[in-house]
PDB file of C-alpha atoms in Angstrom:
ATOM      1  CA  UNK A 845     -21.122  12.955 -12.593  1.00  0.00           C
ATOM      2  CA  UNK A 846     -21.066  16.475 -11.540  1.00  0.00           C
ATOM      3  CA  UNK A 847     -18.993  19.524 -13.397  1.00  0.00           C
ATOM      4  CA  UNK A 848     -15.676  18.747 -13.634  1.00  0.00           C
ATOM      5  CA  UNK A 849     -13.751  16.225 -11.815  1.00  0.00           C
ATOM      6  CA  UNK A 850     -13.317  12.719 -13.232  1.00  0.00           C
ATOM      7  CA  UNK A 851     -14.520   9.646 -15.173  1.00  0.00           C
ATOM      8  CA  UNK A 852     -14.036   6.167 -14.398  1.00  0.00           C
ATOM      9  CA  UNK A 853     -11.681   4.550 -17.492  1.00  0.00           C
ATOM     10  CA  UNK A 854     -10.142   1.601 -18.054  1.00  0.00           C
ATOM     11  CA  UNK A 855      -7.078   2.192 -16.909  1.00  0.00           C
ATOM     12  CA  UNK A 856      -8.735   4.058 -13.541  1.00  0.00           C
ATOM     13  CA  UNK A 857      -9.483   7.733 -13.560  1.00  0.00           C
ATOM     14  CA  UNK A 858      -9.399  10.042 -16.513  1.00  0.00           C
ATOM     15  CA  UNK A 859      -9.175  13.828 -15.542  1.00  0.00           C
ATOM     16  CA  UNK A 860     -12.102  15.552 -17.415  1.00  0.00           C
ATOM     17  CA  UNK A 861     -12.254  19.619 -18.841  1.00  0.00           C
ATOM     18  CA  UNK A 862     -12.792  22.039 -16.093  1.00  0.00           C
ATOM     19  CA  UNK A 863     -10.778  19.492 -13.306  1.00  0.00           C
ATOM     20  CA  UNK A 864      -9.202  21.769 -10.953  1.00  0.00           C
ATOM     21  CA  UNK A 865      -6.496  18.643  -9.275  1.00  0.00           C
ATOM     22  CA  UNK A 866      -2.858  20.243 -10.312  1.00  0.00           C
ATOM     23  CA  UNK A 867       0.159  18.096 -11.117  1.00  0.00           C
ATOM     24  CA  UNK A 868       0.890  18.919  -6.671  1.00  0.00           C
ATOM     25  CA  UNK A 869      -2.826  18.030  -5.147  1.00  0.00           C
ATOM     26  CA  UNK A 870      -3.782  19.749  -2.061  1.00  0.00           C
ATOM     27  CA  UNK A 871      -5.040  18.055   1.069  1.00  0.00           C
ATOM     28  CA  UNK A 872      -6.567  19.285   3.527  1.00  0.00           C
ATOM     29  CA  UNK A 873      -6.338  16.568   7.006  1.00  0.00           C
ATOM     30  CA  UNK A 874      -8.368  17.475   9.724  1.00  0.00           C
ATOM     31  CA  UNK A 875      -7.093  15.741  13.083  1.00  0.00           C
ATOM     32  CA  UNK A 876      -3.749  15.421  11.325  1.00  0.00           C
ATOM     33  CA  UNK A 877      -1.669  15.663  14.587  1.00  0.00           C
ATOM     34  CA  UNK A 878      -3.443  12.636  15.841  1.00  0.00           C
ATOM     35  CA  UNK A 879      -2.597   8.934  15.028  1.00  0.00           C
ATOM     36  CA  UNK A 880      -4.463   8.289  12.265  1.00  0.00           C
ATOM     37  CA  UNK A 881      -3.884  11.801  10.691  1.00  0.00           C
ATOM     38  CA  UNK A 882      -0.406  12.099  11.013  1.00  0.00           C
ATOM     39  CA  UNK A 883       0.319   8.767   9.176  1.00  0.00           C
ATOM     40  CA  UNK A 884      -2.202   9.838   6.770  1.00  0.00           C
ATOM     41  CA  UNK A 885      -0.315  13.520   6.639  1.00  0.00           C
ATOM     42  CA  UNK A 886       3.201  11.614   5.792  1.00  0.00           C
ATOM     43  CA  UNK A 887       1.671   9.467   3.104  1.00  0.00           C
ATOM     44  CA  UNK A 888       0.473  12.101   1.670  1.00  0.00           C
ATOM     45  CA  UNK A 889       3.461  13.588   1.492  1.00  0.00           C
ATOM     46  CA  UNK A 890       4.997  10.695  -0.160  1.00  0.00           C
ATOM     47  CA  UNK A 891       2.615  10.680  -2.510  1.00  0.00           C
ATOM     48  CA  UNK A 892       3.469  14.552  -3.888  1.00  0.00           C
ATOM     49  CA  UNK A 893       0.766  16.179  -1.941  1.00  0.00           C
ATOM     50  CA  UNK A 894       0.884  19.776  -0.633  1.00  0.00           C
ATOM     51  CA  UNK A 895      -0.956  18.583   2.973  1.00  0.00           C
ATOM     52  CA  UNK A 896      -2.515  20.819   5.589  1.00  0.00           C
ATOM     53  CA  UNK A 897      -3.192  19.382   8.546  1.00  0.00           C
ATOM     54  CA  UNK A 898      -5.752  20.809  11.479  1.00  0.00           C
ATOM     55  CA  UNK A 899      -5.636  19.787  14.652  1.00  0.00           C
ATOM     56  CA  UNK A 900      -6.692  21.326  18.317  1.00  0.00           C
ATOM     57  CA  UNK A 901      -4.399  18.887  19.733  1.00  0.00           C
ATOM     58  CA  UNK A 902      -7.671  18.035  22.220  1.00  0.00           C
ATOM     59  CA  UNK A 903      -6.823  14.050  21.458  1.00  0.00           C
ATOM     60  CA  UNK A 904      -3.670  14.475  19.565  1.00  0.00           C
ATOM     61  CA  UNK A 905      -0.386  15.488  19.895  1.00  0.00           C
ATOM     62  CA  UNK A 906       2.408  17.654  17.873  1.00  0.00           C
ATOM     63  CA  UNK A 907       4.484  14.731  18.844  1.00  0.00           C
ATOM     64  CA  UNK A 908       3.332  12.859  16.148  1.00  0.00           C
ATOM     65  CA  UNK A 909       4.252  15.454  13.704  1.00  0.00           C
ATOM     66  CA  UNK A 910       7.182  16.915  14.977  1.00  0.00           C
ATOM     67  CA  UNK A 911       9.098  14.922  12.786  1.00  0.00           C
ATOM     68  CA  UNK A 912       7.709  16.362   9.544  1.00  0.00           C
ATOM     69  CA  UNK A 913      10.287  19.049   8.044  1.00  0.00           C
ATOM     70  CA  UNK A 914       8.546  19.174   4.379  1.00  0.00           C
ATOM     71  CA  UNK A 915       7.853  22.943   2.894  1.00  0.00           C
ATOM     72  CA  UNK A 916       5.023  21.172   1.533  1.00  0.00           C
ATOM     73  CA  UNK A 917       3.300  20.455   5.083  1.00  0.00           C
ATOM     74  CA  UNK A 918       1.285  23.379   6.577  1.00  0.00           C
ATOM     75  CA  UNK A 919       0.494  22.701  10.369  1.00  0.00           C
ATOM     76  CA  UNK A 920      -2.962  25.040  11.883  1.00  0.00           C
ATOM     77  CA  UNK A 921      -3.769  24.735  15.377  1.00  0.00           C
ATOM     78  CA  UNK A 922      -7.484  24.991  14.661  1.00  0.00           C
ATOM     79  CA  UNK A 923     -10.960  23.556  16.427  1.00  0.00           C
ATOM     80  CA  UNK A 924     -12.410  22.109  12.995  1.00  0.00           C
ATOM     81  CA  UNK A 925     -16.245  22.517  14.774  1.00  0.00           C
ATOM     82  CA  UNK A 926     -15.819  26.373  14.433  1.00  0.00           C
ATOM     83  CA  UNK A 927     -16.003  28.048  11.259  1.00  0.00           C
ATOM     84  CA  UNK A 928     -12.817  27.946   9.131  1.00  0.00           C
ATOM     85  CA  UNK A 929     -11.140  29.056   5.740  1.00  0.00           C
ATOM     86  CA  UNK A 930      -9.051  27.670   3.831  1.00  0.00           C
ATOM     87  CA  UNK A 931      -7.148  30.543   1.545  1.00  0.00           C
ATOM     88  CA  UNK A 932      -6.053  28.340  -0.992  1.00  0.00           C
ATOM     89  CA  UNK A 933      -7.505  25.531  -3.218  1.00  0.00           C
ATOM     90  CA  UNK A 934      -7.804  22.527  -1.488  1.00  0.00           C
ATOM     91  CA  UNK A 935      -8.276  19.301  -4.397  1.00  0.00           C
ATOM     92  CA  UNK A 936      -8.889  16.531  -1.304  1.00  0.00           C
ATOM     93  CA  UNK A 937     -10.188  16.624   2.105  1.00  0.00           C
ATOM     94  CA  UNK A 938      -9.679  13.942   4.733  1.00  0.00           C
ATOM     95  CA  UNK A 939     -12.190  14.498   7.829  1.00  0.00           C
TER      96      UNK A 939
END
């Protein structure tokens, strides 16, 4: 195991010193406005994530997440083969 992160226990995962996951993870979805990313974007959000979700909306469509009115859910129009930043931590990341 690398620095930080977590162990396998009995009961499942045991968060280890130096883990930087917060009570609220962060995930990062690319393609979230697709099919497969938006349902992945609203389980997340079930779950207590904080999701952002990039899409270029090439294949997919803000119709699939139009519905999503969470202040947790951050939408980016954004070409994920061109360099990008995220300015925050990000604890997941779906690609």
């Amino acid at each position: 195991m690398g620095s930080g992160g977590f162990t396998a226990g009995s009961g499942g995962f045991t968060a280890v010193s130096g883990c930087t996951l917060s009570a609220m993870p962060t995930s990062l979805v690319t393609g979230g406005a697709g099919f497969l990313g938006s349902h992945l974007c609203d389980h997340l959000l079930e779950k207590g994530h904080r999701v952002i979700c990039i899409d270029n909306v090439e294949t997919g469509s803000l119709h699939n997440i139009e519905h999503v009115r969470d202040p947790k859910f951050r939408f980016e129009m954004v070409d994920i083969t061109s360099h990008y930043e995220v300015d925050e931590p990000v604890d997941f990341v779906y690609h």
